Short mmCIF file of C-alpha atoms and ligand atoms in Angstrom, two decimals:
data_model
loop_
_atom_site.label_atom_id
_atom_site.label_comp_id
_atom_site.label_asym_id
_atom_site.label_seq_id
_atom_site.Cartn_x
_atom_site.Cartn_y
_atom_site.Cartn_z
CA MET A 1 14.28 -0.07 41.07
CA THR A 2 12.75 -0.96 37.73
CA GLU A 3 9.23 0.34 37.16
CA ILE A 4 6.98 -2.26 35.55
CA ILE A 5 4.49 -0.81 33.09
CA GLU A 6 1.58 -3.19 32.61
CA ILE A 7 0.00 -2.99 29.16
CA PRO A 8 -2.97 -5.16 28.18
CA TYR A 9 -3.04 -6.34 24.57
CA ILE A 10 -5.23 -8.28 22.16
CA ALA A 11 -3.01 -9.93 19.53
CA GLY A 12 -5.89 -10.11 17.06
CA ASP A 13 -7.18 -12.53 14.44
CA GLY A 14 -5.80 -13.49 11.05
CA THR A 15 -2.47 -11.74 10.62
CA GLY A 16 -2.80 -10.25 14.12
CA GLU A 17 -0.67 -13.02 15.61
CA ASP A 18 2.11 -12.52 12.99
CA ILE A 19 2.16 -8.81 13.69
CA TRP A 20 2.12 -9.25 17.45
CA ASN A 21 5.03 -11.71 17.35
CA ALA A 22 7.08 -9.31 15.25
CA SER A 23 6.24 -6.24 17.34
CA LYS A 24 6.72 -7.40 20.92
CA GLU A 25 10.51 -7.13 20.96
CA PRO A 26 10.85 -3.67 19.37
CA LEU A 27 8.20 -2.29 21.76
CA GLU A 28 9.97 -3.71 24.81
CA GLU A 29 13.36 -2.52 23.55
CA ALA A 30 12.07 1.00 22.93
CA VAL A 31 11.03 1.34 26.58
CA ILE A 32 14.26 -0.19 27.88
CA LYS A 33 16.33 2.09 25.65
CA ALA A 34 14.34 5.22 26.49
CA TYR A 35 14.65 4.85 30.24
CA GLY A 36 17.99 3.04 30.54
CA GLY A 37 16.28 -0.08 31.89
CA ASP A 38 14.45 1.84 34.67
CA LYS A 39 11.10 1.01 33.05
CA ARG A 40 10.00 -2.25 31.48
CA ILE A 41 6.79 -3.47 29.89
CA SER A 42 4.84 -6.39 31.32
CA TRP A 43 2.20 -7.58 28.85
CA ILE A 44 -1.26 -8.72 29.90
CA GLU A 45 -2.94 -10.85 27.27
CA MET A 46 -6.66 -10.32 26.67
CA LEU A 47 -8.76 -12.64 24.57
CA ALA A 48 -11.11 -11.41 21.85
CA GLY A 49 -12.29 -12.55 18.45
CA GLU A 50 -11.75 -16.02 17.03
CA LYS A 51 -9.27 -17.08 19.73
CA ALA A 52 -11.70 -16.04 22.45
CA LEU A 53 -14.59 -17.81 20.75
CA GLU A 54 -12.57 -21.01 20.62
CA LYS A 55 -11.40 -20.83 24.25
CA THR A 56 -14.41 -19.31 26.01
CA GLY A 57 -17.34 -19.57 23.61
CA LYS A 58 -17.58 -15.77 23.49
CA LEU A 59 -16.19 -13.27 21.01
CA ILE A 60 -15.57 -10.76 23.78
CA PRO A 61 -15.32 -12.40 27.21
CA GLU A 62 -16.39 -10.33 30.22
CA GLU A 63 -12.86 -10.67 31.61
CA THR A 64 -11.48 -8.76 28.60
CA LEU A 65 -13.99 -5.97 29.10
CA ASP A 66 -13.07 -5.82 32.82
CA THR A 67 -9.35 -5.61 32.00
CA ILE A 68 -9.99 -2.74 29.58
CA ARG A 69 -12.08 -0.98 32.23
CA ARG A 70 -9.33 -1.44 34.82
CA TYR A 71 -6.28 -0.48 32.73
CA LYS A 72 -7.98 2.10 30.48
CA THR A 73 -5.14 2.14 27.91
CA VAL A 74 -4.72 -0.96 25.75
CA ILE A 75 -3.45 -2.02 22.35
CA LYS A 76 -5.16 -4.41 20.00
CA GLY A 77 -4.53 -6.08 16.68
CA PRO A 78 -7.26 -6.46 14.08
CA LEU A 79 -10.26 -8.68 14.79
CA THR A 80 -12.32 -10.65 12.31
CA THR A 81 -16.01 -10.75 13.03
CA PRO A 82 -17.24 -14.24 12.15
CA VAL A 83 -20.38 -14.00 10.04
CA GLY A 84 -23.42 -14.53 12.25
CA GLY A 85 -21.27 -14.14 15.38
CA GLY A 86 -23.78 -12.00 17.22
CA TYR A 87 -22.11 -8.58 16.84
CA ARG A 88 -22.16 -6.36 13.76
CA SER A 89 -18.42 -5.95 14.39
CA ILE A 90 -16.42 -6.50 17.59
CA ASN A 91 -14.44 -3.38 16.80
CA VAL A 92 -17.55 -1.23 16.48
CA TYR A 93 -18.93 -2.88 19.64
CA LEU A 94 -15.80 -1.96 21.64
CA ARG A 95 -15.94 1.62 20.39
CA GLN A 96 -19.57 1.90 21.39
CA ILE A 97 -19.51 0.29 24.84
CA PHE A 98 -16.45 2.28 25.93
CA ASP A 99 -17.79 5.38 24.20
CA LEU A 100 -14.55 5.85 22.25
CA TYR A 101 -15.89 8.80 20.34
CA VAL A 102 -12.71 9.89 18.59
CA CYS A 103 -10.75 7.80 16.12
CA VAL A 104 -7.32 9.34 15.50
CA ARG A 105 -5.61 8.33 12.26
CA PRO A 106 -2.39 10.16 11.43
CA ILE A 107 -1.28 10.07 7.80
CA ARG A 108 2.36 11.17 7.75
CA TYR A 109 4.89 10.46 5.04
CA PHE A 110 8.47 9.68 5.96
CA LYS A 111 11.49 9.15 3.75
CA GLY A 112 11.72 5.75 2.11
CA LEU A 113 7.99 5.04 1.88
CA PRO A 114 6.60 4.51 -1.62
CA SER A 115 3.94 6.99 -2.69
CA PRO A 116 2.01 7.58 -5.89
CA LEU A 117 2.49 11.33 -5.35
CA LYS A 118 5.38 13.36 -6.78
CA ARG A 119 5.99 15.32 -3.58
CA PRO A 120 4.79 13.07 -0.77
CA GLU A 121 7.00 14.80 1.82
CA LYS A 122 4.19 17.35 2.21
CA ILE A 123 1.79 14.76 3.62
CA ASP A 124 1.23 15.26 7.33
CA MET A 125 -2.47 15.03 8.08
CA VAL A 126 -4.39 13.74 11.07
CA ILE A 127 -7.81 12.34 10.31
CA LEU A 128 -10.14 12.61 13.29
CA ARG A 129 -13.17 10.42 12.72
CA GLU A 130 -16.26 10.61 14.91
CA ASN A 131 -16.60 7.06 16.10
CA THR A 132 -20.03 6.45 17.62
CA GLU A 133 -22.68 8.03 15.40
CA ASP A 134 -23.72 8.25 11.76
CA LEU A 135 -24.40 5.09 9.76
CA TYR A 136 -22.13 3.15 12.13
CA LYS A 137 -24.93 3.22 14.71
CA GLY A 138 -26.06 0.24 12.68
CA ILE A 139 -29.73 1.18 12.49
CA GLU A 140 -30.87 -0.55 9.34
CA TRP A 141 -33.44 -3.05 8.14
CA LYS A 142 -33.18 -5.63 5.40
CA ALA A 143 -35.41 -5.16 2.38
CA TRP A 144 -38.88 -6.81 2.50
CA THR A 145 -38.71 -7.58 6.25
CA ASP A 146 -41.63 -6.65 8.48
CA GLU A 147 -39.45 -3.97 10.08
CA ALA A 148 -38.48 -2.38 6.76
CA LYS A 149 -42.10 -2.46 5.59
CA LYS A 150 -43.22 -0.88 8.88
CA VAL A 151 -40.75 2.00 8.49
CA ILE A 152 -41.78 2.48 4.84
CA LYS A 153 -45.43 2.53 5.90
CA PHE A 154 -44.67 5.09 8.65
CA LEU A 155 -42.76 7.26 6.17
CA GLY A 156 -45.66 7.14 3.76
CA GLU A 157 -48.48 7.69 6.24
CA GLU A 158 -46.85 10.07 8.71
CA MET A 159 -44.04 11.81 6.88
CA GLY A 160 -45.31 12.18 3.31
CA VAL A 161 -42.38 10.17 1.89
CA SER A 162 -43.41 7.62 -0.67
CA LEU A 163 -41.22 4.52 -1.07
CA SER A 164 -42.05 1.13 -2.53
CA GLU A 165 -41.60 -1.97 -0.36
CA ASP A 166 -38.44 -2.89 -2.27
CA TYR A 167 -36.17 -0.75 -0.14
CA ALA A 168 -33.71 -1.72 2.53
CA ILE A 169 -33.68 1.12 5.04
CA GLY A 170 -30.81 2.68 7.02
CA VAL A 171 -30.89 5.56 9.50
CA LYS A 172 -28.11 8.13 9.74
CA PRO A 173 -28.23 9.78 13.16
CA ILE A 174 -25.82 12.64 13.88
CA SER A 175 -26.41 14.58 17.10
CA LYS A 176 -25.42 18.01 18.29
CA PRO A 177 -23.99 16.76 21.64
CA GLY A 178 -22.01 14.09 19.78
CA THR A 179 -20.64 16.61 17.30
CA VAL A 180 -19.88 19.18 19.98
CA ARG A 181 -17.81 16.89 22.20
CA PHE A 182 -15.98 15.49 19.17
CA THR A 183 -15.18 18.96 17.83
CA ARG A 184 -13.96 20.15 21.23
CA TRP A 185 -11.66 17.14 21.42
CA GLY A 186 -10.36 17.91 17.93
CA ILE A 187 -9.71 21.57 18.63
CA ASP A 188 -8.01 20.79 21.96
CA TYR A 189 -5.88 18.22 20.12
CA ALA A 190 -4.93 20.75 17.43
CA ILE A 191 -3.98 23.36 20.05
CA LYS A 192 -1.96 20.90 22.16
CA ASN A 193 -0.14 19.51 19.15
CA LYS A 194 0.46 22.93 17.53
CA ARG A 195 -1.35 22.00 14.31
CA ARG A 196 -1.89 24.59 11.57
CA SER A 197 -5.45 24.05 10.43
CA ILE A 198 -8.68 22.13 11.02
CA THR A 199 -10.95 21.22 8.10
CA VAL A 200 -14.48 19.90 8.62
CA VAL A 201 -15.17 17.24 5.97
CA HIS A 202 -18.89 16.88 5.30
CA LYS A 203 -21.53 16.30 2.68
CA GLY A 204 -23.86 18.99 4.00
CA ASN A 205 -24.78 20.17 0.52
CA ILE A 206 -26.83 16.99 0.10
CA MET A 207 -27.45 15.68 3.64
CA LYS A 208 -28.36 19.07 5.00
CA TYR A 209 -29.47 18.22 8.52
CA THR A 210 -27.09 15.37 9.37
CA GLU A 211 -23.78 16.29 7.70
CA GLY A 212 -24.88 19.92 7.38
CA GLY A 213 -25.69 19.89 11.11
CA PHE A 214 -22.26 18.40 11.80
CA ARG A 215 -20.64 21.27 9.91
CA ASP A 216 -22.71 24.01 11.57
CA TRP A 217 -22.28 22.65 15.09
CA ALA A 218 -18.53 22.27 14.53
CA TYR A 219 -18.34 25.96 13.52
CA GLU A 220 -20.35 26.92 16.61
CA VAL A 221 -17.83 25.17 18.84
CA ALA A 222 -14.92 26.72 16.93
CA GLY A 223 -16.46 30.13 17.63
CA GLU A 224 -15.82 29.56 21.35
CA TYR A 225 -12.07 29.29 20.70
CA ARG A 226 -11.46 32.75 19.24
CA ASP A 227 -8.11 33.09 21.06
CA TYR A 228 -6.78 30.09 19.16
CA ILE A 229 -8.82 29.82 16.00
CA SER A 230 -9.27 32.03 12.97
CA PHE A 231 -11.75 31.61 10.14
CA SER A 232 -9.72 33.83 7.82
CA GLY A 233 -6.12 32.68 8.29
CA GLU A 234 -4.87 35.15 10.92
CA GLU A 235 -1.17 34.72 11.64
CA GLY A 236 -0.43 32.57 14.72
CA LYS A 237 -3.92 31.02 14.88
CA ILE A 238 -5.28 27.70 13.72
CA LEU A 239 -7.20 28.11 10.47
CA PHE A 240 -10.70 26.58 10.70
CA ASN A 241 -12.48 25.80 7.43
CA ASP A 242 -14.57 23.10 5.77
CA ARG A 243 -14.63 21.09 2.56
CA ILE A 244 -17.33 19.01 0.93
CA ALA A 245 -16.24 15.38 1.22
CA ASP A 246 -15.91 14.56 -2.49
CA ASN A 247 -13.78 17.65 -3.05
CA MET A 248 -11.69 16.70 0.02
CA PHE A 249 -10.72 13.39 -1.61
CA MET A 250 -9.36 15.30 -4.59
CA GLN A 251 -7.64 17.89 -2.39
CA ALA A 252 -5.94 15.16 -0.35
CA ILE A 253 -4.38 13.79 -3.54
CA LEU A 254 -3.53 17.04 -5.33
CA ARG A 255 -2.69 19.36 -2.43
CA PRO A 256 -2.14 17.31 0.71
CA GLY A 257 0.27 19.94 2.04
CA ASP A 258 -2.63 22.39 2.40
CA TYR A 259 -4.40 20.15 4.90
CA ASP A 260 -3.66 19.26 8.47
CA VAL A 261 -6.33 18.09 10.94
CA LEU A 262 -9.46 16.75 9.22
CA LEU A 263 -12.62 16.59 11.32
CA CYS A 264 -14.92 13.94 9.84
CA PRO A 265 -18.26 12.28 10.58
CA ASN A 266 -17.90 8.52 10.93
CA LEU A 267 -18.34 7.27 7.37
CA ASN A 268 -16.38 10.07 5.67
CA GLY A 269 -13.53 9.45 8.09
CA ASP A 270 -13.57 5.74 7.37
CA TYR A 271 -13.31 6.19 3.61
CA LEU A 272 -10.85 9.06 3.77
CA SER A 273 -8.41 7.36 6.14
CA ASP A 274 -7.97 4.30 3.91
CA ALA A 275 -7.69 6.48 0.79
CA CYS A 276 -5.07 8.70 2.45
CA ALA A 277 -3.20 5.63 3.71
CA GLY A 278 -2.74 4.84 0.01
CA LEU A 279 -0.77 8.08 -0.35
CA ILE A 280 1.94 6.88 2.02
CA GLY A 281 2.28 3.24 1.01
CA GLY A 282 -1.00 1.65 2.10
CA LEU A 283 -2.85 0.18 5.04
CA GLY A 284 0.28 -1.53 6.35
CA VAL A 285 1.68 1.79 7.56
CA ALA A 286 -1.44 3.58 8.86
CA PRO A 287 -1.75 3.65 12.68
CA GLY A 288 -4.78 4.56 14.75
CA ALA A 289 -6.35 5.06 18.15
CA ASN A 290 -9.91 5.04 19.47
CA ILE A 291 -10.18 7.45 22.35
CA GLY A 292 -12.92 8.33 24.81
CA ASP A 293 -12.99 10.20 28.11
CA ASN A 294 -12.02 7.08 30.11
CA VAL A 295 -10.57 4.46 27.82
CA ALA A 296 -8.20 4.49 24.84
CA ILE A 297 -7.72 1.55 22.49
CA PHE A 298 -4.79 1.79 20.07
CA GLU A 299 -5.05 -0.27 16.89
CA PRO A 300 -3.92 -0.31 13.27
CA THR A 301 -6.28 1.05 10.63
CA HIS A 302 -6.22 -2.22 8.70
CA GLY A 303 -8.20 -5.41 9.30
CA SER A 304 -7.07 -8.98 9.87
CA ALA A 305 -6.09 -9.59 6.19
CA PRO A 306 -6.92 -13.31 6.63
CA LYS A 307 -5.38 -14.44 3.34
CA TYR A 308 -1.92 -13.66 4.75
CA ALA A 309 -2.52 -15.20 8.19
CA GLY A 310 0.37 -17.30 9.50
CA LYS A 311 2.51 -16.55 6.43
CA ASP A 312 4.75 -14.07 8.24
CA VAL A 313 4.64 -11.57 5.39
CA ILE A 314 2.33 -8.80 6.57
CA ASN A 315 3.57 -5.31 7.43
CA PRO A 316 3.76 -4.62 11.19
CA ILE A 317 4.41 -0.85 10.84
CA SER A 318 0.79 0.18 11.41
CA PHE A 319 0.71 -1.77 14.68
CA LEU A 320 4.15 -0.50 15.73
CA GLN A 321 3.15 3.08 15.05
CA SER A 322 -0.12 2.61 16.92
CA ALA A 323 2.04 1.53 19.85
CA ALA A 324 4.19 4.65 19.42
CA MET A 325 0.99 6.71 19.68
CA MET A 326 0.06 4.76 22.80
CA PHE A 327 3.46 5.42 24.38
CA SER A 328 2.97 9.17 23.84
CA TYR A 329 -0.54 8.99 25.27
CA MET A 330 0.89 7.25 28.36
CA GLY A 331 3.54 9.95 28.78
CA LEU A 332 6.32 7.67 27.48
CA ASP A 333 7.33 10.20 24.83
CA ARG A 334 10.94 9.17 24.69
CA ALA A 335 10.02 5.55 23.96
CA SER A 336 7.61 6.77 21.30
CA THR A 337 10.29 8.84 19.55
CA ILE A 338 12.86 6.03 19.70
CA LEU A 339 10.40 3.55 18.22
CA THR A 340 9.32 5.92 15.45
CA THR A 341 12.92 6.80 14.56
CA ALA A 342 13.89 3.13 14.34
CA ILE A 343 10.90 2.31 12.08
CA GLU A 344 11.77 5.23 9.80
CA ASP A 345 15.47 4.33 9.68
CA THR A 346 14.63 0.73 8.79
CA VAL A 347 12.33 1.72 5.91
CA ASN A 348 14.73 4.38 4.76
CA GLU A 349 17.43 1.73 4.42
CA GLY A 350 15.17 -0.18 2.00
CA ILE A 351 14.10 -2.85 4.48
CA MET A 352 10.38 -3.41 4.00
CA THR A 353 7.65 -6.02 3.70
CA TYR A 354 5.95 -7.11 0.44
CA ASP A 355 3.30 -4.38 0.39
CA LEU A 356 5.84 -1.56 0.21
CA ALA A 357 8.50 -3.48 -1.72
CA ARG A 358 6.10 -4.20 -4.60
CA GLN A 359 5.67 -0.47 -5.14
CA MET A 360 9.44 0.08 -5.49
CA GLU A 361 12.09 -1.02 -7.97
CA GLY A 362 14.64 -3.63 -6.93
CA ILE A 363 13.62 -4.17 -3.29
CA VAL A 364 13.51 -7.73 -2.01
CA PRO A 365 10.81 -7.90 0.67
CA VAL A 366 11.60 -9.05 4.18
CA ARG A 367 9.29 -11.12 6.35
CA CYS A 368 7.10 -9.57 9.03
CA SER A 369 9.30 -11.06 11.78
CA GLU A 370 12.49 -9.88 10.04
CA PHE A 371 11.17 -6.34 9.89
CA GLY A 372 10.45 -6.46 13.63
CA MET A 373 13.97 -7.75 14.32
CA GLU A 374 15.51 -5.02 12.17
CA VAL A 375 13.59 -2.35 14.09
CA ALA A 376 14.66 -3.87 17.42
CA LYS A 377 18.28 -3.99 16.24
CA ARG A 378 18.21 -0.29 15.34
CA ILE A 379 16.67 0.61 18.69
CA LYS A 380 19.47 -1.18 20.50
CA GLY A 381 22.02 0.61 18.31
CA LEU A 382 20.59 4.12 18.82
P1 NAP B 1 -7.96 -5.71 5.60
O1 NAP B 1 -7.78 -6.84 6.53
O2 NAP B 1 -7.53 -4.36 6.08
O3 NAP B 1 -7.11 -6.07 4.27
C1 NAP B 1 -7.33 -5.46 3.03
C2 NAP B 1 -6.03 -5.42 2.24
O4 NAP B 1 -5.21 -4.36 2.74
C3 NAP B 1 -5.16 -6.67 2.37
O5 NAP B 1 -5.60 -7.69 1.52
C4 NAP B 1 -3.81 -6.09 2.00
O6 NAP B 1 -3.74 -5.75 0.60
C5 NAP B 1 -3.84 -4.73 2.70
N1 NAP B 1 -3.36 -4.82 4.08
C6 NAP B 1 -4.09 -4.81 5.22
N2 NAP B 1 -3.28 -4.87 6.29
C7 NAP B 1 -2.03 -4.89 5.81
C8 NAP B 1 -0.75 -4.93 6.44
N3 NAP B 1 -0.60 -4.95 7.77
N4 NAP B 1 0.33 -4.99 5.64
C9 NAP B 1 0.20 -4.96 4.31
N5 NAP B 1 -0.96 -4.90 3.66
C10 NAP B 1 -2.06 -4.86 4.41
O7 NAP B 1 -9.47 -5.58 5.11
P2 NAP B 1 -10.56 -6.70 4.76
O8 NAP B 1 -9.90 -7.81 4.01
O9 NAP B 1 -11.66 -5.95 4.18
O10 NAP B 1 -11.03 -7.25 6.18
C11 NAP B 1 -10.61 -8.49 6.77
C12 NAP B 1 -11.25 -8.65 8.13
O11 NAP B 1 -10.78 -7.62 9.00
C13 NAP B 1 -12.80 -8.54 8.13
O12 NAP B 1 -13.33 -9.52 8.98
C14 NAP B 1 -13.06 -7.16 8.72
O13 NAP B 1 -14.27 -7.11 9.42
C15 NAP B 1 -11.89 -7.03 9.67
N6 NAP B 1 -11.51 -5.62 9.98
C16 NAP B 1 -11.11 -5.38 11.24
C17 NAP B 1 -10.69 -4.12 11.60
C18 NAP B 1 -10.24 -3.89 13.02
O14 NAP B 1 -9.96 -4.85 13.72
N7 NAP B 1 -10.14 -2.66 13.46
C19 NAP B 1 -10.66 -3.09 10.64
C20 NAP B 1 -11.05 -3.37 9.33
C21 NAP B 1 -11.48 -4.66 9.00
P3 NAP B 1 -3.19 -6.70 -0.56
O15 NAP B 1 -4.15 -7.85 -0.68
O16 NAP B 1 -3.23 -5.81 -1.75
O17 NAP B 1 -1.82 -7.16 -0.21
#
């Protein structure tokens, strides 16, 4: 009897719909191929973002949150946050309410991708970004508001910090418990996935107690894993080290092969993952996942790229690869491998959307939907 695997999805705003339409068939075919038709996907649509606002008057309807709670593993396209829509960002909101404290962003080169580097084949990094703390907590006050003035007054009167009233103020909270659970997750991930090294990426030289704390607490946790981790490069163990964030950006470009798992506070991870995506062709190929102890939401690194919405030109690889990550997470490893192989074969044969084609000589770009069809065709032919 065929096993039906129910997967809830949010198609997403802007180009989300284009990407979803192109991706559905290859995802379904990958599961059919992997299990000889014994397993099939049944999709459950969830509303969020602009579509949800139009249909229900809410950016995130309660029903969507309930479905995520019930199914625990879901995939979503990018969401636009309408200005003045009530949330700072729906994406940040989802990460916070489901406590998705790890953002996993693999940056892996495969043959056929354009890269500005001479030897891109060495690029195989996984950026782990803490997802719930740091400046993304969203604690900030606009300049000249009563709140900002109150904080400035408190800083002056109670803390001996003198600031004029012209400042907007932001707070950067990084906690030990938050850093500890994130680091544990990262080390467990590195052990399970047989990774070579873990590098803490911080700016502790300047922000001594927030980013410096992050670094120190990460080392403390690493110290509990002596059977697996070495601080000096012992053979057979995972090397644990750290780099100051600005240096790490240079290292990622000049010596990406020396780096493997990167453990980052929220903002560093955000910047670094987009920059590193540029090393393997751009945001169109960079997948991601937001993972907590109960819920996992898989989503591309990129946003809704509204200027391309409905034009059927955008690259669906990031979404497809996020789905491949989801398949692995769900124990559907064979489907994940089949999907990844088909994406790589397609690109390697010079079939690619505008974003990659414009970085190459003599490649005529295919449409988003055509790319999806080509991937599906290769899956069927595997
Ligand atoms: P963006 O949507 O990621 O797009 C920035 C640029 O990246 C695009 O103009 C395009 O570059 C390239 N790009 C992005 N996705 C691509 C793809 N699939 N294929 C090829 N190229 C791709 O960033 P944004 O314009 O700053 O943000 C737009 C909206 O998305 C905002 O409302 C933002 O809040 C939201 N957003 C959502 C998420 C999420 O849902 N997780 C994440 C980030 C941003 P070219 O113009 O050079 O072709």
